[in-house]
Tab-separated table of C-alpha atoms and ligand atoms in Angstrom:
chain	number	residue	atom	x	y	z
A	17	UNK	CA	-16.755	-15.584	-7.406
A	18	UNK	CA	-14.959	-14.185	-4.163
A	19	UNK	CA	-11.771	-12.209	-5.173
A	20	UNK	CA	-8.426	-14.212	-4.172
A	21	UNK	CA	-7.251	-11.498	-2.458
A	22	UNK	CA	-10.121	-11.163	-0.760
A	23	UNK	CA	-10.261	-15.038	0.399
A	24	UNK	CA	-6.277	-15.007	1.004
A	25	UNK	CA	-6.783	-11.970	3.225
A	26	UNK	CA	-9.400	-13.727	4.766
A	27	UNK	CA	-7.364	-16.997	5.622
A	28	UNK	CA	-4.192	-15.107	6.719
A	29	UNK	CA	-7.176	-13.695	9.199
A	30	UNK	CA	-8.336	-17.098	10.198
A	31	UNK	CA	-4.407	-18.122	10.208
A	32	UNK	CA	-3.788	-15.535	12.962
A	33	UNK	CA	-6.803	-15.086	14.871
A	34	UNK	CA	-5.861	-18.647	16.355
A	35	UNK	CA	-3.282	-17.033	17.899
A	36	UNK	CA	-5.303	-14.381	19.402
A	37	UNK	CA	-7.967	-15.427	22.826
A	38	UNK	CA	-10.660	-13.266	21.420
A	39	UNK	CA	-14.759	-13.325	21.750
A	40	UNK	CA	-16.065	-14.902	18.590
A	41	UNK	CA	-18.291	-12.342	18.435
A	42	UNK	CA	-15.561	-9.983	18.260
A	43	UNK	CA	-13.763	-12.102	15.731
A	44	UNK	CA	-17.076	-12.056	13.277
A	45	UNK	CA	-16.658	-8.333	13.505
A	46	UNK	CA	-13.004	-7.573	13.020
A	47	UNK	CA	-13.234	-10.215	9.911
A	48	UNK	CA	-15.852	-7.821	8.595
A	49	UNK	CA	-16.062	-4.876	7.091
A	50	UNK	CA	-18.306	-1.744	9.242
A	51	UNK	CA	-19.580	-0.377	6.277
A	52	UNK	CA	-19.781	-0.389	2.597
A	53	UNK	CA	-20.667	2.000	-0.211
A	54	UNK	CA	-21.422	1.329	-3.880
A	55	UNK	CA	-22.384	4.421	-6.127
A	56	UNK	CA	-23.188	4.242	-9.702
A	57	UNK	CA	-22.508	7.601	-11.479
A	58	UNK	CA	-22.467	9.540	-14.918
A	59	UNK	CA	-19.677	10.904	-16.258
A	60	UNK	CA	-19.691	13.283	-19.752
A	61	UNK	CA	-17.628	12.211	-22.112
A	62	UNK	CA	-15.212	14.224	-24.513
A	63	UNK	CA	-17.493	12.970	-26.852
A	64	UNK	CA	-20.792	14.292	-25.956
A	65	UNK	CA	-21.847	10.660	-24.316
A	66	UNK	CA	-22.830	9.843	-20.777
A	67	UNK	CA	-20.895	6.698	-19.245
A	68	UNK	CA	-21.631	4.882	-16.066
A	69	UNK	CA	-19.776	4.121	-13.363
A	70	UNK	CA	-19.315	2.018	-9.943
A	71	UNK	CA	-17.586	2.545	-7.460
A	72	UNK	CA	-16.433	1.846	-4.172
A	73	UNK	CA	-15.837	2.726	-0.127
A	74	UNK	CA	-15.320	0.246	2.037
A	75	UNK	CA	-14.605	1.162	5.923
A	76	UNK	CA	-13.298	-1.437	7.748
A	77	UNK	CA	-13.384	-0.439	11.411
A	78	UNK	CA	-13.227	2.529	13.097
A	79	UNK	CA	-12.268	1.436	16.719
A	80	UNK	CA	-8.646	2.914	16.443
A	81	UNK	CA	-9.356	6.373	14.874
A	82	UNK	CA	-10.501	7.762	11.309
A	83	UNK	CA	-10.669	5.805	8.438
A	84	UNK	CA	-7.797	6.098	6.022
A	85	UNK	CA	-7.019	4.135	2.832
A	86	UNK	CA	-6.232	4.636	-0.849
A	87	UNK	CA	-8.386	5.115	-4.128
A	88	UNK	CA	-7.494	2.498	-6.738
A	89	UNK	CA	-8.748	3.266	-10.029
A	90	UNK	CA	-8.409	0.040	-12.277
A	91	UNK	CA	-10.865	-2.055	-14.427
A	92	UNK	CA	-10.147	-5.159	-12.319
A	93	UNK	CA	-11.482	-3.097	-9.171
A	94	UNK	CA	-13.812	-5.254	-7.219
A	95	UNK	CA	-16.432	-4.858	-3.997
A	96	UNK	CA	-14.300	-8.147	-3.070
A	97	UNK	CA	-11.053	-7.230	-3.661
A	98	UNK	CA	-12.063	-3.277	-2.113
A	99	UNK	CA	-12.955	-5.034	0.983
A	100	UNK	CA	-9.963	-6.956	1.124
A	101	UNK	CA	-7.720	-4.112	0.754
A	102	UNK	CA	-9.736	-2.215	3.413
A	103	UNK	CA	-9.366	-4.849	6.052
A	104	UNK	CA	-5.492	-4.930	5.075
A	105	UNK	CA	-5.470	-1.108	5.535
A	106	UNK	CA	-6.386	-1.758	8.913
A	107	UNK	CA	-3.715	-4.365	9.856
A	108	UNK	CA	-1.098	-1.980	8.234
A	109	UNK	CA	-2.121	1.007	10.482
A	110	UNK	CA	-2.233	-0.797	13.415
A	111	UNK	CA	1.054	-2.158	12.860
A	112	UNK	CA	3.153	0.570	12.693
A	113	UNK	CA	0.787	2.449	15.875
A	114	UNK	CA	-0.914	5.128	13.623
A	115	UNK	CA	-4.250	6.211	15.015
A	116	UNK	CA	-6.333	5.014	11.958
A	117	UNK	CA	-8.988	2.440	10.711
A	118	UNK	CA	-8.379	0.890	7.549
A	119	UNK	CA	-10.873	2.027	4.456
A	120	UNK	CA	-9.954	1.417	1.113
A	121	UNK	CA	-11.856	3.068	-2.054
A	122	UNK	CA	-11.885	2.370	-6.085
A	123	UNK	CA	-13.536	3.057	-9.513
A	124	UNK	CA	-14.175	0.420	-12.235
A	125	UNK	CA	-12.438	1.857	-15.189
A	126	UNK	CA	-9.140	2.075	-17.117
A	127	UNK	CA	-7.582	5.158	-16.410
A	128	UNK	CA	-5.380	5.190	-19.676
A	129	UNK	CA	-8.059	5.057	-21.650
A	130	UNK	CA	-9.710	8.327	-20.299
A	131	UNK	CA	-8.374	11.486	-21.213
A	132	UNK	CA	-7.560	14.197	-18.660
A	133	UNK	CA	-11.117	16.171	-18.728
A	134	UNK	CA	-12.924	12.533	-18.348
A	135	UNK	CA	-10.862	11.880	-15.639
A	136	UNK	CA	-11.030	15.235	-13.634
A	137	UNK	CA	-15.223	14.757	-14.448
A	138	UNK	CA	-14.818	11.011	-12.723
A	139	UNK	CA	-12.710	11.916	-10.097
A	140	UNK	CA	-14.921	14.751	-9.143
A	141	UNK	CA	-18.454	12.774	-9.320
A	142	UNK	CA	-16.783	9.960	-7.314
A	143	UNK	CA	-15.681	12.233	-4.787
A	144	UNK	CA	-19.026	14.327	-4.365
A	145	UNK	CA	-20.825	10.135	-4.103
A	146	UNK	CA	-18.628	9.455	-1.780
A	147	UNK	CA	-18.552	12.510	0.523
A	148	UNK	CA	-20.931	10.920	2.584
A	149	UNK	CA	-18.374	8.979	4.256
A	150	UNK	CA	-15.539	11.272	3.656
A	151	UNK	CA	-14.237	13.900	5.826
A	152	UNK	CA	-10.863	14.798	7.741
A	153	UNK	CA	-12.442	13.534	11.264
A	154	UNK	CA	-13.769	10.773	9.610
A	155	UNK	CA	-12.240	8.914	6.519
A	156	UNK	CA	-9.693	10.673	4.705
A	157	UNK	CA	-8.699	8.696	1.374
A	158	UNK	CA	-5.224	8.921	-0.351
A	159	UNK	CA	-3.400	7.444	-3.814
A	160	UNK	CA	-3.606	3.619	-4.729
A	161	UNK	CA	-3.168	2.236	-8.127
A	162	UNK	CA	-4.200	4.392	-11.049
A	163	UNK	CA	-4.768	7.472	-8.805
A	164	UNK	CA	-1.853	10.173	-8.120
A	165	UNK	CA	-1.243	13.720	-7.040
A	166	UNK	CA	-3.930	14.977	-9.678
A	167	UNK	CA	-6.761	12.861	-8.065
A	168	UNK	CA	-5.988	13.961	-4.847
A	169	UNK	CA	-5.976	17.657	-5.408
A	170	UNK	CA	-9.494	17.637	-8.036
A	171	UNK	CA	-10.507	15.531	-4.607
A	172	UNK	CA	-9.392	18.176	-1.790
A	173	UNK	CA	-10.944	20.869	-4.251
A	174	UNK	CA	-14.457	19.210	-4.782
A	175	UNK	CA	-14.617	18.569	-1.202
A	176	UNK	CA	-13.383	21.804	-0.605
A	177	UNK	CA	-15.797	23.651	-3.013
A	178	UNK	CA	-19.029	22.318	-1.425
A	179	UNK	CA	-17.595	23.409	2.085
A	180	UNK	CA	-16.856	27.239	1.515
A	181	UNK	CA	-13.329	26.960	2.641
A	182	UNK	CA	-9.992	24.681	1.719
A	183	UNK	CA	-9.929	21.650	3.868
A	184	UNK	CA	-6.535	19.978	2.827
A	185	UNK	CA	-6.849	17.451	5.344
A	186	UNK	CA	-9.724	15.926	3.704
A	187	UNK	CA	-7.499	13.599	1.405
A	188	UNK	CA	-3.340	12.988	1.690
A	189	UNK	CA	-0.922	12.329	-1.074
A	190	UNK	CA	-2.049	16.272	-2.371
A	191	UNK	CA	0.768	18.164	-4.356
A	192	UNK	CA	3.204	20.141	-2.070
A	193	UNK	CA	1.502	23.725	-2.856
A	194	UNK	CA	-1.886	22.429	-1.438
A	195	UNK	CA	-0.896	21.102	1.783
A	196	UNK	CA	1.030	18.062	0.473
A	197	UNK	CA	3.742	16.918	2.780
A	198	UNK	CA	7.828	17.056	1.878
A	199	UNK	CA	8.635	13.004	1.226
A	200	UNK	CA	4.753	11.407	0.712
A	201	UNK	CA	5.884	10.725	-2.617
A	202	UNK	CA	8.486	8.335	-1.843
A	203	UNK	CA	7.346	7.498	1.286
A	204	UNK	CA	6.653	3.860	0.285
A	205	UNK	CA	9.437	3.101	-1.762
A	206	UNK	CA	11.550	4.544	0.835
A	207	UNK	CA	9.795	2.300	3.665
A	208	UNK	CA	10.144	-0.707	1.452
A	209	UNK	CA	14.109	-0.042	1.746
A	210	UNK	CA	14.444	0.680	5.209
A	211	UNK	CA	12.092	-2.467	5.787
A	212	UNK	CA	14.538	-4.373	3.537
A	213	UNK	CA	17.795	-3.041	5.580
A	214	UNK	CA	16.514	-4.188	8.605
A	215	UNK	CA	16.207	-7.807	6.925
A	216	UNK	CA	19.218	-7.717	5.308
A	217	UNK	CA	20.938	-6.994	9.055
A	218	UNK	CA	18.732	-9.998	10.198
A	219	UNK	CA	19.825	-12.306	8.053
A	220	UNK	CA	23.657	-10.945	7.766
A	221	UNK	CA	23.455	-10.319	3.767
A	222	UNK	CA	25.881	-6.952	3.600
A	223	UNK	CA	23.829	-4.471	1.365
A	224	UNK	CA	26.768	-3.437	-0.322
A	225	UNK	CA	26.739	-5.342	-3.872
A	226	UNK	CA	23.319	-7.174	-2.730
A	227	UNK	CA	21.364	-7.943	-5.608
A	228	UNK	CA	17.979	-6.385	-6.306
A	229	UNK	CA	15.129	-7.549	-8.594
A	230	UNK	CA	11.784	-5.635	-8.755
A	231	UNK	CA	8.495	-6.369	-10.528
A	232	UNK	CA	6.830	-2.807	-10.840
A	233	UNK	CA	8.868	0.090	-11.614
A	234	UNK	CA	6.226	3.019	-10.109
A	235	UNK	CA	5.310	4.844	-7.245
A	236	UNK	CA	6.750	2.332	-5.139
A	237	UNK	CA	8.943	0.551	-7.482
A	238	UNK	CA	11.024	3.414	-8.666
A	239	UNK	CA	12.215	5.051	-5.702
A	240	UNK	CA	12.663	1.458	-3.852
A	241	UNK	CA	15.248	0.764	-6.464
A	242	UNK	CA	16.904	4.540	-6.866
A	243	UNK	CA	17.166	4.254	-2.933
A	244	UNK	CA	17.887	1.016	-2.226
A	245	UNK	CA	21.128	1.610	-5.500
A	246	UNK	CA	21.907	4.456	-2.997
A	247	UNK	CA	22.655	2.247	0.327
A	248	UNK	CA	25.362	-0.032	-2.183
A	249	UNK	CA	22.831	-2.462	-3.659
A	250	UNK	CA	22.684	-3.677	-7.222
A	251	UNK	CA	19.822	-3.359	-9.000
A	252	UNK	CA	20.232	-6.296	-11.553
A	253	UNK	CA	16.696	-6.754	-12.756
A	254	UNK	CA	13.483	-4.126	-12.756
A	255	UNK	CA	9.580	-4.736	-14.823
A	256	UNK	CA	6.607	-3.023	-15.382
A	257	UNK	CA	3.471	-3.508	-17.523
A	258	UNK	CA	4.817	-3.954	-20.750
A	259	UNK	CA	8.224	-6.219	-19.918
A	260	UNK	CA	11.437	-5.767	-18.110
A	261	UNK	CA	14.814	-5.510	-18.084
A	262	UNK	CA	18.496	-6.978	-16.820
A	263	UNK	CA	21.781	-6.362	-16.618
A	264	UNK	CA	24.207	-8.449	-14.748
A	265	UNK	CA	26.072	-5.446	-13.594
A	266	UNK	CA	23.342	-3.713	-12.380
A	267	UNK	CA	21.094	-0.836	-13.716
A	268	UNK	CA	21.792	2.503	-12.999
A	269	UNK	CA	18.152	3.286	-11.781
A	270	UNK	CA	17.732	7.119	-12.193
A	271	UNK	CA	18.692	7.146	-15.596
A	272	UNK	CA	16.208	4.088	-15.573
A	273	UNK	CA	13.756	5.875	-14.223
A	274	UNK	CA	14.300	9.002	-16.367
A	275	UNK	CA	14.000	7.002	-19.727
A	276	UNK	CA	10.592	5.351	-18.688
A	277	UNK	CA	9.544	8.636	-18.262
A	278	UNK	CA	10.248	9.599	-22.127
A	279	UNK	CA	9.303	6.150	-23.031
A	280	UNK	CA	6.477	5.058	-21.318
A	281	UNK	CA	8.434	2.194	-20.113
A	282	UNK	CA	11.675	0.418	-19.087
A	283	UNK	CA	11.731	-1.794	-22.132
A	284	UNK	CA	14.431	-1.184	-24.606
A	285	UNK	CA	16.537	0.576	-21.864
A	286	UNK	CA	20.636	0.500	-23.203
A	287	UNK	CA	22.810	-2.126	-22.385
A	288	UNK	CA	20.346	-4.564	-21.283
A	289	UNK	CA	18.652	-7.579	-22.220
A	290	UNK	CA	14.676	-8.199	-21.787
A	291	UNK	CA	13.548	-10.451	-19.298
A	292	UNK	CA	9.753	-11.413	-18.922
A	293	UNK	CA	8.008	-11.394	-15.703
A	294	UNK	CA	8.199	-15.433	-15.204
A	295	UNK	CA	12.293	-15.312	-15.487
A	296	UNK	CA	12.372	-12.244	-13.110
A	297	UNK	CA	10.865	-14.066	-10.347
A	298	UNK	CA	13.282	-16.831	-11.208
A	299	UNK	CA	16.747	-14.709	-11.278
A	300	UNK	CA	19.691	-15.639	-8.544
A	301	UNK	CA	19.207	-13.010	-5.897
A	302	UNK	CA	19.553	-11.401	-2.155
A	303	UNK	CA	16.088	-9.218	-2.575
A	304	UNK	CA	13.015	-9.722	-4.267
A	305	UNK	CA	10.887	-6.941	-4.473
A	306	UNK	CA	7.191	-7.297	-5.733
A	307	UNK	CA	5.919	-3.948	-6.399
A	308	UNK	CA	3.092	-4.241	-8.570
A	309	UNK	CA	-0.335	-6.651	-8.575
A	310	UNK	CA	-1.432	-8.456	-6.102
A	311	UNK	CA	-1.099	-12.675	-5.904
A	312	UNK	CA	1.853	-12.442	-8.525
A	313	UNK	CA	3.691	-15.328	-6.875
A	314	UNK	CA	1.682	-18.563	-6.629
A	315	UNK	CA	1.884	-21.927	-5.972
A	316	UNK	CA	2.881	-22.141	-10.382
A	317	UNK	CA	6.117	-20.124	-9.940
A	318	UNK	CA	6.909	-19.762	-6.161
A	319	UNK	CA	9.283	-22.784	-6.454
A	320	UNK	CA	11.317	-20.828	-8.632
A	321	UNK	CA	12.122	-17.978	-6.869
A	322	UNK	CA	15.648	-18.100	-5.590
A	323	UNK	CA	15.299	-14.832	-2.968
A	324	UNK	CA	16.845	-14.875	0.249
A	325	UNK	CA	14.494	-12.107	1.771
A	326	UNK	CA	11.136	-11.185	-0.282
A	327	UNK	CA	10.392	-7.669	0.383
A	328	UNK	CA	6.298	-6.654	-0.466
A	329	UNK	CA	6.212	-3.536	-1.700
A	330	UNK	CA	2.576	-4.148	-2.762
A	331	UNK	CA	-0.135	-5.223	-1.535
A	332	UNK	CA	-0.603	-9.183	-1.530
A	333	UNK	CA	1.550	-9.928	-3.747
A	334	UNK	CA	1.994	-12.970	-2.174
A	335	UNK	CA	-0.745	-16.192	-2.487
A	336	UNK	CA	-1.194	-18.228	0.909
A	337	UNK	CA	-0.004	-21.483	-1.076
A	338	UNK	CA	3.341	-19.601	-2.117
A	339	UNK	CA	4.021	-17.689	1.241
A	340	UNK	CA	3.979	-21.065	2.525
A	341	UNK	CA	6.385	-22.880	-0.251
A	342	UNK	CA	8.434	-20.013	0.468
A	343	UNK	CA	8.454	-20.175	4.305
A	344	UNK	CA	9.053	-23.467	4.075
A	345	UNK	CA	11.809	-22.693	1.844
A	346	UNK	CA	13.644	-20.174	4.752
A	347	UNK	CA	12.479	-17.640	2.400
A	348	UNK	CA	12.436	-13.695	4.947
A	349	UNK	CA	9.395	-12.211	3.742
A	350	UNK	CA	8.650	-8.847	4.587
A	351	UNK	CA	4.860	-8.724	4.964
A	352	UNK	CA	3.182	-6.030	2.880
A	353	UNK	CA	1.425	-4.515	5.857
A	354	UNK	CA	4.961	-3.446	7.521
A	355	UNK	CA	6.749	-3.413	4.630
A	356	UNK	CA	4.746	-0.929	2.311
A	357	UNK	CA	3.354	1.010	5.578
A	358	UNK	CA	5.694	4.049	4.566
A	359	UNK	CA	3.273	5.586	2.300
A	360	UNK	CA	0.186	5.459	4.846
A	361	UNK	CA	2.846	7.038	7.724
A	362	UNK	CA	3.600	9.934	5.560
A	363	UNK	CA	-0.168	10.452	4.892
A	364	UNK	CA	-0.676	10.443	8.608
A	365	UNK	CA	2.209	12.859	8.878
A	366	UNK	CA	0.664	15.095	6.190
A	367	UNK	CA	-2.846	15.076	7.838
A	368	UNK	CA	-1.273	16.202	10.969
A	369	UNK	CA	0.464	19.116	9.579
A	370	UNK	CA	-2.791	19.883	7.772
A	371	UNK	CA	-4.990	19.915	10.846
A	372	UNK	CA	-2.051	21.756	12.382
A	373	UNK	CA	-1.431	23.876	9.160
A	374	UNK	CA	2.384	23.915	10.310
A	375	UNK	CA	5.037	22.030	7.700
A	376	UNK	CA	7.590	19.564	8.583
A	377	UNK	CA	11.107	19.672	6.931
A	378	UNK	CA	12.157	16.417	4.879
A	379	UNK	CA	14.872	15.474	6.917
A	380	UNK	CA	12.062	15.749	10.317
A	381	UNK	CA	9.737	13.282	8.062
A	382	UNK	CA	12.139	10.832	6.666
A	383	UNK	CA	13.626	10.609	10.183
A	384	UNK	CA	10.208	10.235	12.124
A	385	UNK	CA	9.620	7.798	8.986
A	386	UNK	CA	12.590	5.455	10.091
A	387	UNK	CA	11.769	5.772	13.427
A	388	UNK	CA	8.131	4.406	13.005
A	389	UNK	CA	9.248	1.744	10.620
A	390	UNK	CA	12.333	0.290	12.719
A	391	UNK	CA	10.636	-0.253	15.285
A	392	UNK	CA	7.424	-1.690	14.180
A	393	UNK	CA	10.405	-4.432	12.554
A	394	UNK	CA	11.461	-5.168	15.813
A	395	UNK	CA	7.960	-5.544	16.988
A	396	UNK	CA	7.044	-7.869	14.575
A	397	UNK	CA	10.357	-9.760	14.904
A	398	UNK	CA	9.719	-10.081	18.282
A	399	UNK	CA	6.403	-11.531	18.072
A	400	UNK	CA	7.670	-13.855	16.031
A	401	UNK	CA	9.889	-15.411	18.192
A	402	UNK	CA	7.543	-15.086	20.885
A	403	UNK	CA	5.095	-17.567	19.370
A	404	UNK	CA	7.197	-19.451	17.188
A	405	UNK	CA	5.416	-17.812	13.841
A	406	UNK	CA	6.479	-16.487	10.671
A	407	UNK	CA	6.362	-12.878	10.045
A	408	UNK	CA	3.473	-12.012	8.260
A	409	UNK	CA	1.295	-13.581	11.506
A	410	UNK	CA	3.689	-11.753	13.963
A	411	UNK	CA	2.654	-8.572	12.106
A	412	UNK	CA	-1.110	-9.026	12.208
A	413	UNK	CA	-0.886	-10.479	16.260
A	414	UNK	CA	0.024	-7.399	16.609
A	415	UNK	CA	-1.904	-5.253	14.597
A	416	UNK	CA	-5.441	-7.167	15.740
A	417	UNK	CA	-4.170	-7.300	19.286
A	418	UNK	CA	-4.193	-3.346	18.792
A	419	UNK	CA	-7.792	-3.014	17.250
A	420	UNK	CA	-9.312	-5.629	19.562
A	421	UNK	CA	-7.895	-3.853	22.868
A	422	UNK	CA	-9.298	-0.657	21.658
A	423	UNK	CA	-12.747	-2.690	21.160
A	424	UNK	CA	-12.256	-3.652	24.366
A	425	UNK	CA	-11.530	-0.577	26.208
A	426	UNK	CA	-14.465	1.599	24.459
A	427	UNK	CA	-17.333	-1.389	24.756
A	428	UNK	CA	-19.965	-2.790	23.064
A	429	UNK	CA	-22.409	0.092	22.126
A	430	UNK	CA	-24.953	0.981	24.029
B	8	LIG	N1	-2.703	3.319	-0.929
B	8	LIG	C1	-1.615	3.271	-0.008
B	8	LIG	C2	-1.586	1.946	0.725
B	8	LIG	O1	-2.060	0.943	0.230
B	8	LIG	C3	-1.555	4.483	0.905
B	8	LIG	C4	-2.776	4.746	1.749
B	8	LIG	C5	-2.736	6.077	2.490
B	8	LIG	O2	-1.746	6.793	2.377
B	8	LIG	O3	-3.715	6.390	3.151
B	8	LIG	O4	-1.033	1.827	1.782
């Protein structure tokens, strides 16, 4: 069975390439990935066992520069839903004007259930399989779900290792003392908000005492909601895996954030009530943040969602049936591809300074950040009132007008 995500990336494709007056030959390629990679691999266990297993690159195009993309390790990790998330790597980069193909890479397995040694063993086999694609001129990978600073540094120091010399531009998201850059952490969160600001000024909602829910409370979840509390908002409403929490007055998110650290989770937070993920969706709100799985609102529960703007802090969280209830609805979406591009900006950002090996201040990167992001909102906004679209086609226009062009410009080979 084809992955949803992987079909509803596919029809927001065929959705916007209407749009577009482009060779159909040049369609077929764009709505395909370049290349793929599967590698099946042992890893020693603690135990003394050998385990197998599969994983994934998938490069989408390479037309606009490099490859870039996160590694997802999770044990719902398909070839599907890899390819999906490649070809949406390449919309996002586009977008936003970063010199980059999309790629997207990821491991079948359940990261909680491995302990640190099995992982570091994994992470280090995966990256030696898939070194044959991977290289700072040529794909450089970064965190996705399940993957973190750890990954990324057992990935620049494998690479690294077989090379005779550091190469810290090999992979992005890296701790700071190993060529990490100042702000990739919260680079997406922090995009999500400034993403979210710019809606809120489109559709006149003051930020000051506007009400925030968010599903996912983690890399991008967590310092979306300390950051967006920080511009005035009110966080009323935050989940993660195991079940969420509420408070009518609004959560003070830091503390929040420090007591799912002890805890392992927001649940049980005091001076709150619990709130599954169905009534979340469903709570009276200005912004709706969906930070977490993909296709979490649907055609079931996107008729309950009261949102004025829906701000995608992940990727797809949206299904094609409920982006449409919700257009329909006057709903301001914030398509993923703009509005969680912060994290792949800051990589860029980082990969510069590494090739440069000359370090940016915060305040540099967070501006250059806002920069990139505001104006890739006005872009899209424009677009959309250009042809008469919705936001999330605006966006891609955009983005595939950028890919196709530099098709265009460098020809058909040989
Ligand atoms: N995995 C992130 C994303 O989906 C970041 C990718 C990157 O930094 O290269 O955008």
């Amino acid at each position: 069975m084809t992955d949803n995500l992987y079909l509803s990336t596919l029809q927001e494709f065929d959705k916007t390439i209407r749009h577009l007056h482009l060779k159909a030959g040049i369609i077929a390629y764009l709505r395909s990935p370049k290349r793929e990679l599967t590698v099946n691999f042992p890893v020693e266990m603690d135990d003394g066992s050998v385990r197998l297993f599969t994983g994934y690159r998938v490069h989408h195009t390479t037309a606009l520069g490099p490859t870039k993309g996160g590694i997802r390790y999770h044990p719902s990790v398909t070839l599907d839903e890899v390819r999906a998330l490649a070809m949406r790597m390449t919309w996002k980069c586009a977008v936003v004007g970063l010199p980059y193909g999309g790629a997207k890479g990821g491991v079948i397995c359940d990261p909680k259930t491995l302990s640190i040694r099995e992982l570091e063993n994994l992470t280090r086999r995966y990256a030696t399989e898939i070194a044959i694609l991977m290289n700072p001129q040529g794909d450089i990978p970064a965190p996705d779900m399940g993957t973190g600073e750890r990954e990324m540094a057992w990935i620049m120091d494998t690479y690294s290792m077989h090379h005779g010399y550091s190469v810290p531009a090999v992979v992005t998201g890296k701790p700071l003392a190993i060529g990490g850059s100042l702000g990739r952490a919260e680079a997406t969160g922090r995009g999500v908000v400034l993403t979210t600001l710019e809606a809120l000024k489109q559709t006149n909602i003051p930020v000051e005492g506007a009400r925030v829910v968010l599903q996912g409370f983690g890399k991008v979840g967590a310092p979306a909601a300390y950051l967006i509390e920080e511009h005035g908002a009110k966080v009323i409403a935050v989940s993660d895996e195991s079940g969420g929490v509420y408070s009518a007055h609004g959560l003070n998110t830091r503390d929040l954030l420090a007591y799912a650290k002890t805890q392992g989770t927001v649940v049980g937070y005091p001076g709150t009530e619990s709130i599954s993920n169905a009534d979340l969706f469903a709570l009276p709100c200005e912004v709706l943040m969906p930070c977490a799985l993909a296709s979490q609102i649907t055609a079931a529960n996107a008729s309950r969602v009261q949102a004025k703007i829906i701000a995608e802090g992940a990727n797809g969280p949206l299904t094609p049936e409920a982006d449409e209830i919700l257009l329909e609805r006057g709903v301001f979406i914030i398509p993923d591809i703009l509005c969680n591009a912060g994290g792949v900006t800051v990589s860029y950002f980082e990969w510069v300074q590494d090739l440069q090996s000359f370090f940016w201040g915060e305040e540099e990167i967070n501006e250059r950040l806002r920069q990139i992001l505001v104006r890739s909102f006005q872009h899209v906004l424009h677009m959309a009132q250009e042809k008469h679209v919705d936001l999330r086609t605006a966006a891609q226009i955009l983005a595939i007008q950028r890919v196709a062009e530099a098709m265009q410009i460098r020809g058909i080979y040989p």
